[in-house]
CSV table of C-alpha atoms in Angstrom, one decimal:
chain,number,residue,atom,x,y,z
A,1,UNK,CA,45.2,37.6,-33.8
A,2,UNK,CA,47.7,38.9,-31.4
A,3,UNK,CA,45.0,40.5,-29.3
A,4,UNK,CA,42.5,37.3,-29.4
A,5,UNK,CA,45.8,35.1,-28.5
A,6,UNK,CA,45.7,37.3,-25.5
A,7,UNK,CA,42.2,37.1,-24.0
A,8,UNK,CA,42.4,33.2,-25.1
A,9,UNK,CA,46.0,32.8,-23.0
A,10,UNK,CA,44.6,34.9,-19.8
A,11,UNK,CA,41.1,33.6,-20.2
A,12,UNK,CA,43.3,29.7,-20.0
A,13,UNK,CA,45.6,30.7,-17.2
A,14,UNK,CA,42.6,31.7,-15.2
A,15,UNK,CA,40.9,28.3,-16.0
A,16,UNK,CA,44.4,26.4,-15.1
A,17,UNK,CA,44.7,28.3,-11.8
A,18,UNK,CA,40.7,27.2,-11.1
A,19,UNK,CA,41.7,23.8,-11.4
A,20,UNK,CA,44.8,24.2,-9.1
A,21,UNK,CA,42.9,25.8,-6.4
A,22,UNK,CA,40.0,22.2,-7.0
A,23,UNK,CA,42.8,20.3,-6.8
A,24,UNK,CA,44.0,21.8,-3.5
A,25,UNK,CA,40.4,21.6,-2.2
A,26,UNK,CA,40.3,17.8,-3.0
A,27,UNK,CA,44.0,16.8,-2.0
A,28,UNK,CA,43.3,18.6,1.6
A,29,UNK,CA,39.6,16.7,1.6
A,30,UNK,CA,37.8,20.1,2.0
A,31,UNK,CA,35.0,20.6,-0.7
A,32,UNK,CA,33.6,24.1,-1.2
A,33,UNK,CA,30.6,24.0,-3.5
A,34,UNK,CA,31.5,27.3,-5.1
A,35,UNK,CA,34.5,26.5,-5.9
A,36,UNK,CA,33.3,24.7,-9.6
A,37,UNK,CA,30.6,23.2,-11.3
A,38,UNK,CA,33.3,19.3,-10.7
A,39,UNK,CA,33.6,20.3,-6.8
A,40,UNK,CA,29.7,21.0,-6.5
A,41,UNK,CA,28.8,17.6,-8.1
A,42,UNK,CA,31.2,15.6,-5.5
A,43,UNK,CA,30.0,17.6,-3.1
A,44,UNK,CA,26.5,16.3,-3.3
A,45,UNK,CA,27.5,12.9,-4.4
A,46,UNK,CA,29.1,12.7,-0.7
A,47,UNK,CA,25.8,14.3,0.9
A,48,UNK,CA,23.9,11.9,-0.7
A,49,UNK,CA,26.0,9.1,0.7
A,50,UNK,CA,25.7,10.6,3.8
A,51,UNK,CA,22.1,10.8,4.0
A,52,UNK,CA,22.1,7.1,2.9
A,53,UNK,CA,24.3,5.8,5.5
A,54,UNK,CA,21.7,7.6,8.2
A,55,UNK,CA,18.9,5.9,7.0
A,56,UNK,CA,20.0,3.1,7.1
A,57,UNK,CA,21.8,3.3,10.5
A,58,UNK,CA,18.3,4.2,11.6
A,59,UNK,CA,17.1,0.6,10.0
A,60,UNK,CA,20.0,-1.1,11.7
A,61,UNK,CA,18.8,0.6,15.3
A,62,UNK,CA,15.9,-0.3,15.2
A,63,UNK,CA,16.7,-4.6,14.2
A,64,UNK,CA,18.8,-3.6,17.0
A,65,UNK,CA,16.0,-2.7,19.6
A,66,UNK,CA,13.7,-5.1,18.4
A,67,UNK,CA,16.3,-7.8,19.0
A,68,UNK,CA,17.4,-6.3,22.7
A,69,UNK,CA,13.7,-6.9,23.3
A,70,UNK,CA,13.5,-10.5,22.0
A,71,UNK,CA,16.5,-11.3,23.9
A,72,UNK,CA,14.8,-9.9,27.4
A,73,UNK,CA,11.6,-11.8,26.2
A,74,UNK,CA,13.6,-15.2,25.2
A,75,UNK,CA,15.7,-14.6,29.0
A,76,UNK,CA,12.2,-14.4,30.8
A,77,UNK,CA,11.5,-17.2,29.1
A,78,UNK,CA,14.2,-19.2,30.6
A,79,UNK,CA,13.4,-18.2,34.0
A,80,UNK,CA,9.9,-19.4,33.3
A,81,UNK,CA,11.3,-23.0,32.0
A,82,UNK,CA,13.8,-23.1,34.9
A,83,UNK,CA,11.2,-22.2,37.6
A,84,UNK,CA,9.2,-25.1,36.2
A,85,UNK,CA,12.1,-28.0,36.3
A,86,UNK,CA,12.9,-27.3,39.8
A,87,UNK,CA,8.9,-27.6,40.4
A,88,UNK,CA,9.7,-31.4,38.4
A,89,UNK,CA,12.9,-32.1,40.3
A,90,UNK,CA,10.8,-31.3,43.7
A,91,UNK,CA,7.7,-33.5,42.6
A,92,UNK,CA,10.5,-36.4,41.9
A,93,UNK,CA,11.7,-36.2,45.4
A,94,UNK,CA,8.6,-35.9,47.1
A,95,UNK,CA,7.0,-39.3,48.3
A,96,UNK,CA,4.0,-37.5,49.4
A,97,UNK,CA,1.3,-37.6,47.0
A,98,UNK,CA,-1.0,-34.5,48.3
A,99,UNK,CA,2.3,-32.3,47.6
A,100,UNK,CA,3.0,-34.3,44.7
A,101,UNK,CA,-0.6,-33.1,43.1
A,102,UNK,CA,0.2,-29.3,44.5
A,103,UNK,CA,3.5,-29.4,42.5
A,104,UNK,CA,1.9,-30.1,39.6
A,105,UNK,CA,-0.5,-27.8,39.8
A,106,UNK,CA,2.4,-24.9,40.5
A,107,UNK,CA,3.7,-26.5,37.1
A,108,UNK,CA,0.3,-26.1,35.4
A,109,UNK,CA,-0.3,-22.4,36.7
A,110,UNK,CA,3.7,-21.5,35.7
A,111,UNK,CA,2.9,-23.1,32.6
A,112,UNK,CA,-0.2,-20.5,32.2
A,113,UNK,CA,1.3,-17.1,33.2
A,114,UNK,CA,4.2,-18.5,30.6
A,115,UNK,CA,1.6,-18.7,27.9
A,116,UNK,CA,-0.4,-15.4,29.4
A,117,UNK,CA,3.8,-14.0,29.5
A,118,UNK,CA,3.9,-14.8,25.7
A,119,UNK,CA,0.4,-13.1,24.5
A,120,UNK,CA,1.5,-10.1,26.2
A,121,UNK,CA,5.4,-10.1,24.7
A,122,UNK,CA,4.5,-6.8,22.1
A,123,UNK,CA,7.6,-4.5,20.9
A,124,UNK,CA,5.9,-1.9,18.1
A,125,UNK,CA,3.1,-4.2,17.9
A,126,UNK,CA,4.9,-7.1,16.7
A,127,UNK,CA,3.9,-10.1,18.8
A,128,UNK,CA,7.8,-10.7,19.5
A,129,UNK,CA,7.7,-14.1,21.3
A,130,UNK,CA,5.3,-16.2,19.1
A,131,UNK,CA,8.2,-16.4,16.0
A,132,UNK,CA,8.6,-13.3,14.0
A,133,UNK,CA,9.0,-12.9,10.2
A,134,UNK,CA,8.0,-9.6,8.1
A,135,UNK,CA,4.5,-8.5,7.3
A,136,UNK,CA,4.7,-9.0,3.5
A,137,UNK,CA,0.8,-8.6,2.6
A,138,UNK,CA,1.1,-9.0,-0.9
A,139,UNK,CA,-2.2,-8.6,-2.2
A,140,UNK,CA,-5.5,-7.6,-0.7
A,141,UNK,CA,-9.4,-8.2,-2.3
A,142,UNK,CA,-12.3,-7.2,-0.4
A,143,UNK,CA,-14.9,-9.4,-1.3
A,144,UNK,CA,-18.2,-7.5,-0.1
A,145,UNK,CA,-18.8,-4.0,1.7
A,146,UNK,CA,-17.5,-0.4,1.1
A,147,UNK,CA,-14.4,-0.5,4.1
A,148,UNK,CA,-11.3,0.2,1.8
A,149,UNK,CA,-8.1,-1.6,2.8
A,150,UNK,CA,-4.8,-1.9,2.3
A,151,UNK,CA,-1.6,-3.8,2.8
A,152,UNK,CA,-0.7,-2.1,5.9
A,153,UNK,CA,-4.0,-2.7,7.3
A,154,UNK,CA,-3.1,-5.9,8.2
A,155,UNK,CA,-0.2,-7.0,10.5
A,156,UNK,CA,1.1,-10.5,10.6
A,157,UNK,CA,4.0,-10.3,11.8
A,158,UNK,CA,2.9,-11.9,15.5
A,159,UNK,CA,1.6,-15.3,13.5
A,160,UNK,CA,3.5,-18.5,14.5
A,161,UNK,CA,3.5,-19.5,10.3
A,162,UNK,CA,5.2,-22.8,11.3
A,163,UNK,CA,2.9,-23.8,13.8
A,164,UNK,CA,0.2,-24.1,10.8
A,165,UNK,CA,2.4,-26.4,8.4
A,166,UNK,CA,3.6,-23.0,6.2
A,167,UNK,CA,7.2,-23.3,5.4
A,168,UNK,CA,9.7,-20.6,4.6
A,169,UNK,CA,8.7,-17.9,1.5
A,170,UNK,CA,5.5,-19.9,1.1
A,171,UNK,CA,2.0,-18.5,0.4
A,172,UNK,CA,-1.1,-18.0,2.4
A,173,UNK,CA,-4.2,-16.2,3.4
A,174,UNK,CA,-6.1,-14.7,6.0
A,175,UNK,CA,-9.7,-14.0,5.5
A,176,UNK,CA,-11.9,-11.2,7.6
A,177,UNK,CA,-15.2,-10.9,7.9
A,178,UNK,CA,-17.3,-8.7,10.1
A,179,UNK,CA,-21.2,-8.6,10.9
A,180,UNK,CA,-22.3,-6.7,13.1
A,181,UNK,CA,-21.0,-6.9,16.7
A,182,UNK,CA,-18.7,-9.9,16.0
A,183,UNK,CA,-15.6,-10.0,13.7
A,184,UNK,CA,-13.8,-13.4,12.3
A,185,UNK,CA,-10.3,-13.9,11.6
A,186,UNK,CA,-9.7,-17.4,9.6
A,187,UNK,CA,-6.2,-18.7,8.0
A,188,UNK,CA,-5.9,-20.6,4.7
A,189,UNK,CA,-3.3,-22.5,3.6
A,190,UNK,CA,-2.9,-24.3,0.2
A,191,UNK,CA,-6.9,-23.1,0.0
A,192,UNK,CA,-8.1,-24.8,3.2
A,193,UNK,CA,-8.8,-23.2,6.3
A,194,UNK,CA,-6.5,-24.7,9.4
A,195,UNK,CA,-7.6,-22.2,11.7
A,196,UNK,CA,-10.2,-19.5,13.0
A,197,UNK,CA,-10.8,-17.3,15.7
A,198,UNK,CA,-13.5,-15.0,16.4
A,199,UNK,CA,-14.0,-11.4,19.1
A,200,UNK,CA,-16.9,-10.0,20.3
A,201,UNK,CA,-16.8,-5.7,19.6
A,202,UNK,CA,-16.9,-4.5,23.3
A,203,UNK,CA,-18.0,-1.2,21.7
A,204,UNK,CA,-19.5,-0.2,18.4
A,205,UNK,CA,-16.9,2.3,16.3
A,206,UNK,CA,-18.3,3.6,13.7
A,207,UNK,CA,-17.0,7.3,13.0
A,208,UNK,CA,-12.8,6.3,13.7
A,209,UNK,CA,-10.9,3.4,12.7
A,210,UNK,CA,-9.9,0.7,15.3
A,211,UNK,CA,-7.6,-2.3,15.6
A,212,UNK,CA,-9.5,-5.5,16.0
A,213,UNK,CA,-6.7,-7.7,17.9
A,214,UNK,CA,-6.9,-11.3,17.2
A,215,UNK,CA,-4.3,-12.4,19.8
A,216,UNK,CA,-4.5,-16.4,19.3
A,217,UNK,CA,-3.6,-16.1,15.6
A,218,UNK,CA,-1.4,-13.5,16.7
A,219,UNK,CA,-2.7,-10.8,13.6
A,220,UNK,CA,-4.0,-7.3,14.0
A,221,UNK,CA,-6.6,-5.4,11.4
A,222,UNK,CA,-7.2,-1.9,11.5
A,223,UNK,CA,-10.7,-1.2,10.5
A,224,UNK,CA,-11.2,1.8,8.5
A,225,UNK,CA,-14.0,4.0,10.1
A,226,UNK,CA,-17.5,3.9,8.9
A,227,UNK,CA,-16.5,0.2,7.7
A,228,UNK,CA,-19.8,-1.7,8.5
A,229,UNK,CA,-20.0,-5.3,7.6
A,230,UNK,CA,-17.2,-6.7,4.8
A,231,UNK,CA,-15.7,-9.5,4.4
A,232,UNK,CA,-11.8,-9.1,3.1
A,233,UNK,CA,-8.7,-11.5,2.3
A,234,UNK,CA,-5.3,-10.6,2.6
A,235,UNK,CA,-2.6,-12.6,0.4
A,236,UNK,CA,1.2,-12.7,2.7
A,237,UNK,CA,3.9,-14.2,2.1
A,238,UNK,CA,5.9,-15.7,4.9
A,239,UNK,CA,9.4,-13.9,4.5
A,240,UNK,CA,12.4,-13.7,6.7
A,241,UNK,CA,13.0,-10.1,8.2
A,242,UNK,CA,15.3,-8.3,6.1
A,243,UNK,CA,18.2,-6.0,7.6
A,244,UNK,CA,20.2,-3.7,5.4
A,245,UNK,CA,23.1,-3.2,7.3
A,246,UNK,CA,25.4,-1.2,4.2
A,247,UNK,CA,24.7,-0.1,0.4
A,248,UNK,CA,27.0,-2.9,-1.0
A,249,UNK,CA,25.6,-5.5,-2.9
A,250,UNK,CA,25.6,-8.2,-0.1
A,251,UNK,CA,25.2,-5.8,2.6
A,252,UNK,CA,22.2,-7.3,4.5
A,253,UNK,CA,20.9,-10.2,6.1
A,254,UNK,CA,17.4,-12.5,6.4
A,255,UNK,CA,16.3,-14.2,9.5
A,256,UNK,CA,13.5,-15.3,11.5
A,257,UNK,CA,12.8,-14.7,15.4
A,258,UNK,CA,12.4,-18.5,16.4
A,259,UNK,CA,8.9,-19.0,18.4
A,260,UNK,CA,8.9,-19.2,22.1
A,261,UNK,CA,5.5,-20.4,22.8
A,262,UNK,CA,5.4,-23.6,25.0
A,263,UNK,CA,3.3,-25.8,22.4
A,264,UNK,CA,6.4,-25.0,20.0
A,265,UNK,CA,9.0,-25.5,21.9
A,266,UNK,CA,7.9,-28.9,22.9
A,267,UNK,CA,7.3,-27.9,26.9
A,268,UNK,CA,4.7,-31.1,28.8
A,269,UNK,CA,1.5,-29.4,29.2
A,270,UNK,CA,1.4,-31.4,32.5
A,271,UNK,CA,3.9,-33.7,34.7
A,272,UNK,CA,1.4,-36.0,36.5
A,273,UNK,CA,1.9,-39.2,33.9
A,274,UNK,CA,5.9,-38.8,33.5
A,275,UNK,CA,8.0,-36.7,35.1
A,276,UNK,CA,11.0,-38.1,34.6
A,277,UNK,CA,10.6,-37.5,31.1
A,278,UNK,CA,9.4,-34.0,31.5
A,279,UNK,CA,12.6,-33.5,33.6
A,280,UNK,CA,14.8,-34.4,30.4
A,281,UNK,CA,12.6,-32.5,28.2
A,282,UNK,CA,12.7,-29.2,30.1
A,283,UNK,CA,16.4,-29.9,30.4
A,284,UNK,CA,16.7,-29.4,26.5
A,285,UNK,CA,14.1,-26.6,26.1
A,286,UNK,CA,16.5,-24.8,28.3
A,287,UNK,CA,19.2,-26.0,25.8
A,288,UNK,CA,17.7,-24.6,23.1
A,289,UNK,CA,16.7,-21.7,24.5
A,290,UNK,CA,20.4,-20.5,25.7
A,291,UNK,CA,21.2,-21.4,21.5
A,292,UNK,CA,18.9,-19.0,20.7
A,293,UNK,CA,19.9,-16.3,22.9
A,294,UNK,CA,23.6,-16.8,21.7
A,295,UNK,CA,22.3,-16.7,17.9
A,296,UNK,CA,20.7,-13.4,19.0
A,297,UNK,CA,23.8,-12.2,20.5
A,298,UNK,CA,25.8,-12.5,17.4
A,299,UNK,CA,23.2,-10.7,15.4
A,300,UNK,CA,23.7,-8.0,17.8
A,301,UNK,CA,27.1,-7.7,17.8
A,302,UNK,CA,27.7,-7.6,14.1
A,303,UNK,CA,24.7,-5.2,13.2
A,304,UNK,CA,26.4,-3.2,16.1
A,305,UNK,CA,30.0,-3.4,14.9
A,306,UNK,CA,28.1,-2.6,11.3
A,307,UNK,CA,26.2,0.6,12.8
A,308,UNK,CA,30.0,2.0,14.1
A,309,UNK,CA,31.3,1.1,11.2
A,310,UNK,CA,28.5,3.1,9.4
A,311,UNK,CA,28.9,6.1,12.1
A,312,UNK,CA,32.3,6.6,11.4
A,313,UNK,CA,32.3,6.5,7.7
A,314,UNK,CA,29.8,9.2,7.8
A,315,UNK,CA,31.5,11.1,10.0
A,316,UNK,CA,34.6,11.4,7.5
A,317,UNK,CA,32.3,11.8,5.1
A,318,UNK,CA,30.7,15.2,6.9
A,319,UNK,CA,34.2,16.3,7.0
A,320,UNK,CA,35.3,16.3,3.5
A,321,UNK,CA,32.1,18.0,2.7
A,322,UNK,CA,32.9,20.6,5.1
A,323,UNK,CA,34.5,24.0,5.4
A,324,UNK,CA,38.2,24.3,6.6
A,325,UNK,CA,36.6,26.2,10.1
A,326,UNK,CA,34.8,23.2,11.1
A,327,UNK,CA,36.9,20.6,10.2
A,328,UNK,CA,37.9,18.1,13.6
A,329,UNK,CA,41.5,18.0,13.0
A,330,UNK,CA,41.5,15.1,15.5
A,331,UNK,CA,40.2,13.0,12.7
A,332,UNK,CA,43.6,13.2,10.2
A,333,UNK,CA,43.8,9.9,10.0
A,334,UNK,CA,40.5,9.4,8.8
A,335,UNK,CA,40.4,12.0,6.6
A,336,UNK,CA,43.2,10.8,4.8
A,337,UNK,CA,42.4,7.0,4.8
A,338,UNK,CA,38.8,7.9,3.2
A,339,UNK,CA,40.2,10.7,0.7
A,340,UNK,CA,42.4,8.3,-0.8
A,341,UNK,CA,39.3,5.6,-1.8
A,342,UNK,CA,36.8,8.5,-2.4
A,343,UNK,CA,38.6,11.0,-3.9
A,344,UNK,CA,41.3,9.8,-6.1
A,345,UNK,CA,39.6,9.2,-9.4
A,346,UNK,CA,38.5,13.2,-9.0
A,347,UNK,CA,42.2,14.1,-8.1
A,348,UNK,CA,43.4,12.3,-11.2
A,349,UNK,CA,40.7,13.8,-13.5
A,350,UNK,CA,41.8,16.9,-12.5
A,351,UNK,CA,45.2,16.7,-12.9
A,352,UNK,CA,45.0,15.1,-16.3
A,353,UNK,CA,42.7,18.4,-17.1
A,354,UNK,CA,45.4,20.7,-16.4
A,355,UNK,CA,47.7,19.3,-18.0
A,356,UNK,CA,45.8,19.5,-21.2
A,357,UNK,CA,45.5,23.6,-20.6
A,358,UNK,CA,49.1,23.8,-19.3
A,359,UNK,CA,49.8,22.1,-23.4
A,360,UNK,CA,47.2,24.4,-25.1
A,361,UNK,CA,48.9,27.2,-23.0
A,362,UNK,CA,52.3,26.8,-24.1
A,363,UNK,CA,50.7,26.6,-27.7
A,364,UNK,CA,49.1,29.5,-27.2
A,365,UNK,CA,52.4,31.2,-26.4
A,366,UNK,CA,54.6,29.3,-29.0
């Protein structure tokens, strides 16, 4: 007995001295995988968040850019609406009717390259200034041919849904069909069709696939190669863009990039019947279009503020995980701020696990 107490009591004092040296590891923040089976899992519960927080940082970057790029597109814009009411104002002051009729046609033709401007407005093929939402294909059925499709073959994200009566989260369809040469794009809502749009196939692809562009609608298919003639219909849903901006619960955020096409935004096709009252409409187009930018602005700076937030959290993260050598002993403060949420509940555990063998030790002894 005497003998087995003592392999029990030095096999315990070497478990209690384990723990000490964990405990040291945790209350300095430096985690050492070999240190214990309890310091290895933390150690990879911390990775883990780590490799979270980069991915979605990533996300947030890229909301970022594609926002940057709306806010260039929706400043354009502006200059667009601004160059036309001085081209109103002028045509008000003017008493001369041949330069009265050439100011309205440097309206119409501004009013054109604005449209032309608008069709052209792409950021990772996303048709940025027509009103942007996400591409949630939900369903696809292909109703004759062998071409095999999927959800990501079609992009919608470049379709004005509001322009064609479909609210928020509603339902709708867009049915392809190709024969031959020619391929047809048409969009159904609650079953009926509100609007189609067909393009001639400059060439004929038939070993690679290809994107068929159907810029008015504002949708792009790829094509699967080999595809022949098929007719296909794609079920979406017209969803906000989603952002995750953190891994809480309420840590993201829904919206939609409001459409800058002329037609929507209410812009006078022409100024030769009223002026004046194109004048005052212009004037609040230019209104709404300075809200907007400020709306985008604030997006901006909070998913900016959040992506800081997100880069410094991991960095404290990266050092707890690390090695005494490599630790950046400028960052104390952080170190201790974080290992005081993160680390606590471990610390405790540990503690509380000592004590029990510094008790059975002292038994052991007794």
């Amino acid at each position: 007995m005497k003998i087995a107490s003592f392999f029990i009591s030095r096999e315990i004092s070497k478990n209690v001295e384990d723990l000490k040296r964990i405990q040291n590891r945790l209350s300095s923040g430096k985690i050492l995988p070999q240190d214990s089976p309890s310091s290895l899992s933390l150690s990879r519960s911390i990775n883990l968040k780590v490799e979270s927080l980069e991915f979605i940082s990533q996300h947030i970057t890229k909301t970022i850019t594609t926002l940057q790029k709306y806010e260039s597109v929706v400043q354009d814009v502006s200059s667009f609406v601004a160059k036309m009411k001085s081209i109103v104002e002028r045509a008000l002051q003017t008493e001369d009717n041949q330069e009265f009729y050439e100011l309205a046609n440097a309206y119409e033709e501004t009013l054109s390259a604005l449209q032309e401007f608008i069709k052209k407005s792409t950021f990772l093929s996303k048709t940025l200034a027509r009103g942007g939402f996400s591409n949630s294909v939900l369903a696809v059925e292909v109703i004759s041919g062998q071409a095999e499709f999927f959800p990501t073959s079609l992009d919608v994200s470049g379709l004005n849904f509001k322009k064609y009566g479909i609210g928020e989260g509603e339902k709708f369809e867009v049915q392809i069909q190709r024969s031959g040469d020619t391929i047809q794009a048409t969009l159904f809502v609650n079953g009926s069709a509100v609007f189609s749009e067909t393009k001639n196939l400059a060439f004929k692809p038939s070993d690679m696939p290809f994107f068929a562009d159907f810029e008015e609608l504002g949708i792009r298919l790829r094509v699967p190669q080999n595809s022949g003639d098929f007719e296909v219909k794609f079920k979406v849903s017209a969803d906000p863009i989603l952002t995750i901006f953190g891994d809480g619960l309420h840590d993201e955020e829904r919206f939609f990039l409001p459409s800058l096409e002329p037609d929507f935004l209410g812009i006078p096709s022409d100024i030769k019947a009223e002026p004046e009252k194109a004048l005052g409409i212009l004037e609040s187009v230019l209104s709404q279009l300075s809200q907007i930018r400020a709306g985008v602005g604030e997006k901006l700076s909070k998913f900016n503020q959040r992506n800081d937030l997100n880069d410094i959290v991991r960095a404290k993260l990266k050092i707890i995980s690390s090695s005494l050598e490599e630790t950046d002993f400028s960052s104390e403060s952080i170190l201790l701020s974080l290992k005081q949420v993160m680390l606590s509940a471990n610390i405790s555990t540990a503690q509380r696990a000592i004590d029990l063998l510094k008790e059975g030790f002292s038994i052991l002894r007794r």
